[in-house]
CSV table of C-alpha atoms and ligand atoms in Angstrom, one decimal:
chain,number,residue,atom,x,y,z
A,801,UNK,CA,32.5,5.6,-51.7
A,802,UNK,CA,31.2,2.8,-49.7
A,803,UNK,CA,27.7,1.6,-49.2
A,804,UNK,CA,26.6,-0.8,-46.5
A,805,UNK,CA,23.2,-1.7,-45.4
A,806,UNK,CA,22.2,-4.1,-42.6
A,807,UNK,CA,18.8,-5.1,-42.0
A,808,UNK,CA,17.5,-8.0,-40.0
A,809,UNK,CA,13.9,-9.0,-40.5
A,810,UNK,CA,12.5,-10.6,-37.4
A,811,UNK,CA,9.1,-12.1,-37.3
A,812,UNK,CA,7.4,-12.1,-33.9
A,813,UNK,CA,4.4,-14.1,-33.3
A,814,UNK,CA,1.6,-12.0,-31.9
A,815,UNK,CA,-0.8,-14.7,-31.0
A,816,UNK,CA,-0.9,-14.0,-27.3
A,817,UNK,CA,-1.4,-10.3,-27.4
A,818,UNK,CA,-5.0,-10.5,-26.2
A,819,UNK,CA,-4.2,-12.2,-22.9
A,820,UNK,CA,-1.1,-9.9,-22.6
A,821,UNK,CA,-3.4,-6.9,-22.7
A,822,UNK,CA,-5.4,-8.3,-19.8
A,823,UNK,CA,-2.3,-9.0,-17.9
A,824,UNK,CA,-1.0,-5.5,-18.4
A,825,UNK,CA,-4.4,-4.2,-17.1
A,826,UNK,CA,-3.9,-6.2,-13.9
A,827,UNK,CA,-0.4,-4.8,-13.6
A,828,UNK,CA,-1.4,-1.2,-13.8
A,829,UNK,CA,-0.2,0.8,-10.8
A,830,UNK,CA,-3.1,2.5,-9.0
A,831,UNK,CA,-1.8,3.7,-5.7
A,832,UNK,CA,-0.4,7.2,-5.8
A,833,UNK,CA,2.8,8.0,-3.9
A,834,UNK,CA,4.6,11.2,-3.7
A,835,UNK,CA,7.6,12.1,-1.6
A,836,UNK,CA,7.0,15.2,0.6
A,837,UNK,CA,10.6,16.2,0.5
A,838,UNK,CA,11.7,15.9,-3.1
A,839,UNK,CA,8.2,15.7,-4.7
A,840,UNK,CA,8.9,12.5,-6.5
A,841,UNK,CA,5.7,11.1,-7.8
A,842,UNK,CA,5.1,7.4,-8.6
A,843,UNK,CA,2.1,5.2,-9.1
A,844,UNK,CA,2.5,2.0,-7.1
A,845,UNK,CA,1.0,-1.4,-7.3
A,846,UNK,CA,0.8,-2.0,-3.6
A,847,UNK,CA,0.9,-0.3,-0.3
A,848,UNK,CA,1.3,-2.4,2.9
A,849,UNK,CA,3.5,-4.9,4.6
A,850,UNK,CA,2.8,-8.1,2.7
A,851,UNK,CA,2.7,-7.7,-1.1
A,852,UNK,CA,0.4,-10.4,-2.4
A,853,UNK,CA,2.4,-10.9,-5.6
A,854,UNK,CA,5.3,-12.4,-3.7
A,855,UNK,CA,3.1,-15.1,-2.2
A,856,UNK,CA,3.3,-13.9,1.3
A,857,UNK,CA,6.9,-14.9,1.7
A,858,UNK,CA,8.1,-11.3,2.1
A,859,UNK,CA,7.1,-9.1,5.0
A,860,UNK,CA,8.2,-5.5,5.3
A,861,UNK,CA,8.7,-4.0,8.7
A,862,UNK,CA,6.9,-0.9,7.6
A,863,UNK,CA,4.0,-0.1,5.4
A,864,UNK,CA,5.7,0.3,2.1
A,865,UNK,CA,4.8,1.6,-1.3
A,866,UNK,CA,5.8,-1.0,-3.8
A,867,UNK,CA,6.0,-1.3,-7.6
A,868,UNK,CA,6.5,-4.5,-9.5
A,869,UNK,CA,9.6,-4.5,-11.5
A,870,UNK,CA,8.3,-4.2,-15.1
A,871,UNK,CA,11.4,-6.0,-16.5
A,872,UNK,CA,11.0,-9.2,-14.5
A,873,UNK,CA,8.4,-11.8,-15.2
A,874,UNK,CA,6.2,-12.8,-12.3
A,875,UNK,CA,7.7,-15.8,-10.4
A,876,UNK,CA,5.8,-19.1,-10.4
A,877,UNK,CA,3.2,-19.5,-7.8
A,878,UNK,CA,4.7,-20.2,-4.3
A,879,UNK,CA,8.1,-18.9,-5.2
A,880,UNK,CA,9.4,-15.5,-4.6
A,881,UNK,CA,12.1,-13.4,-6.1
A,882,UNK,CA,13.6,-10.6,-4.1
A,883,UNK,CA,14.3,-8.6,-7.3
A,884,UNK,CA,10.8,-8.8,-8.4
A,885,UNK,CA,9.6,-5.6,-6.8
A,886,UNK,CA,11.0,-2.2,-5.9
A,887,UNK,CA,10.2,-0.4,-2.7
A,888,UNK,CA,9.5,3.2,-3.7
A,889,UNK,CA,9.0,4.7,-0.3
A,890,UNK,CA,7.4,4.6,3.0
A,891,UNK,CA,6.1,6.7,5.8
A,892,UNK,CA,8.4,8.5,8.2
A,893,UNK,CA,8.0,7.0,11.6
A,894,UNK,CA,7.9,10.4,13.3
A,895,UNK,CA,6.1,12.9,11.1
A,896,UNK,CA,4.1,10.3,9.2
A,897,UNK,CA,4.8,12.0,5.9
A,898,UNK,CA,5.6,9.9,2.9
A,899,UNK,CA,9.2,9.8,1.9
A,900,UNK,CA,11.0,8.1,-1.0
A,901,UNK,CA,13.9,5.8,-0.6
A,902,UNK,CA,16.3,8.4,-2.0
A,903,UNK,CA,19.4,9.2,0.0
A,904,UNK,CA,18.5,12.8,0.2
A,905,UNK,CA,15.0,12.1,1.6
A,906,UNK,CA,15.1,9.1,4.0
A,907,UNK,CA,17.3,7.3,6.3
A,908,UNK,CA,16.8,3.7,7.4
A,909,UNK,CA,17.7,2.3,10.8
A,910,UNK,CA,15.1,-0.3,11.9
A,911,UNK,CA,12.5,2.2,10.8
A,912,UNK,CA,12.5,4.9,8.2
A,913,UNK,CA,13.1,8.5,9.2
A,914,UNK,CA,12.8,11.4,6.8
A,915,UNK,CA,15.9,13.5,6.8
A,916,UNK,CA,14.4,16.4,8.7
A,917,UNK,CA,13.2,14.2,11.5
A,918,UNK,CA,16.5,12.4,11.4
A,919,UNK,CA,18.2,15.5,12.7
A,920,UNK,CA,15.8,15.7,15.6
A,921,UNK,CA,16.3,12.1,16.7
A,922,UNK,CA,20.0,12.0,15.9
A,923,UNK,CA,21.2,12.0,19.6
A,924,UNK,CA,19.0,9.0,20.4
A,925,UNK,CA,20.7,6.8,17.8
A,926,UNK,CA,23.7,4.6,18.5
A,927,UNK,CA,27.0,6.3,17.8
A,928,UNK,CA,27.9,4.4,14.7
A,929,UNK,CA,24.5,5.0,13.3
A,930,UNK,CA,24.9,8.7,14.0
A,931,UNK,CA,28.1,8.8,11.9
A,932,UNK,CA,26.3,7.2,9.0
A,933,UNK,CA,23.3,9.5,9.4
A,934,UNK,CA,25.4,12.6,9.6
A,935,UNK,CA,27.3,11.6,6.5
A,936,UNK,CA,24.1,11.1,4.6
A,937,UNK,CA,22.7,14.5,5.8
A,938,UNK,CA,25.9,16.2,4.8
A,939,UNK,CA,25.8,14.6,1.3
A,940,UNK,CA,22.2,15.6,0.8
A,941,UNK,CA,22.9,19.3,1.3
B,1116,ZN,ZN1,12.2,12.0,-2.0
B,1117,ZN,ZN1,9.7,12.9,9.3
């Protein structure tokens, strides 16, 4: 018979909980995004090309739906961190439907195409891009 017990008592100071609550309130995602192909639903913090929380240093080519990475602390003012946010999805350049960044939903080449529009524009893409696009379509089926 053996008996072992391990317990570590950690005391965490909770002095800043009040201001943390307010911070979390500010961080609440409010913009709804849902992918028209897979139905993925997400609440985003920002929709647009220049997310304010990266201090204007990042510009997306397309209007994007963005969430802040909940596991990374906000960078100091004036500095940006690429890993600080996640792009959830964007609008298909052709059908204007919202698609997520999933490989079975969208394809990116300068702009974002949903996979069903991708098949339509396929012949207009450069050869090497077509190869990549066809592979992705094949994998998504
Ligand atoms: Zn999707
Ligand atoms: Zn489309």
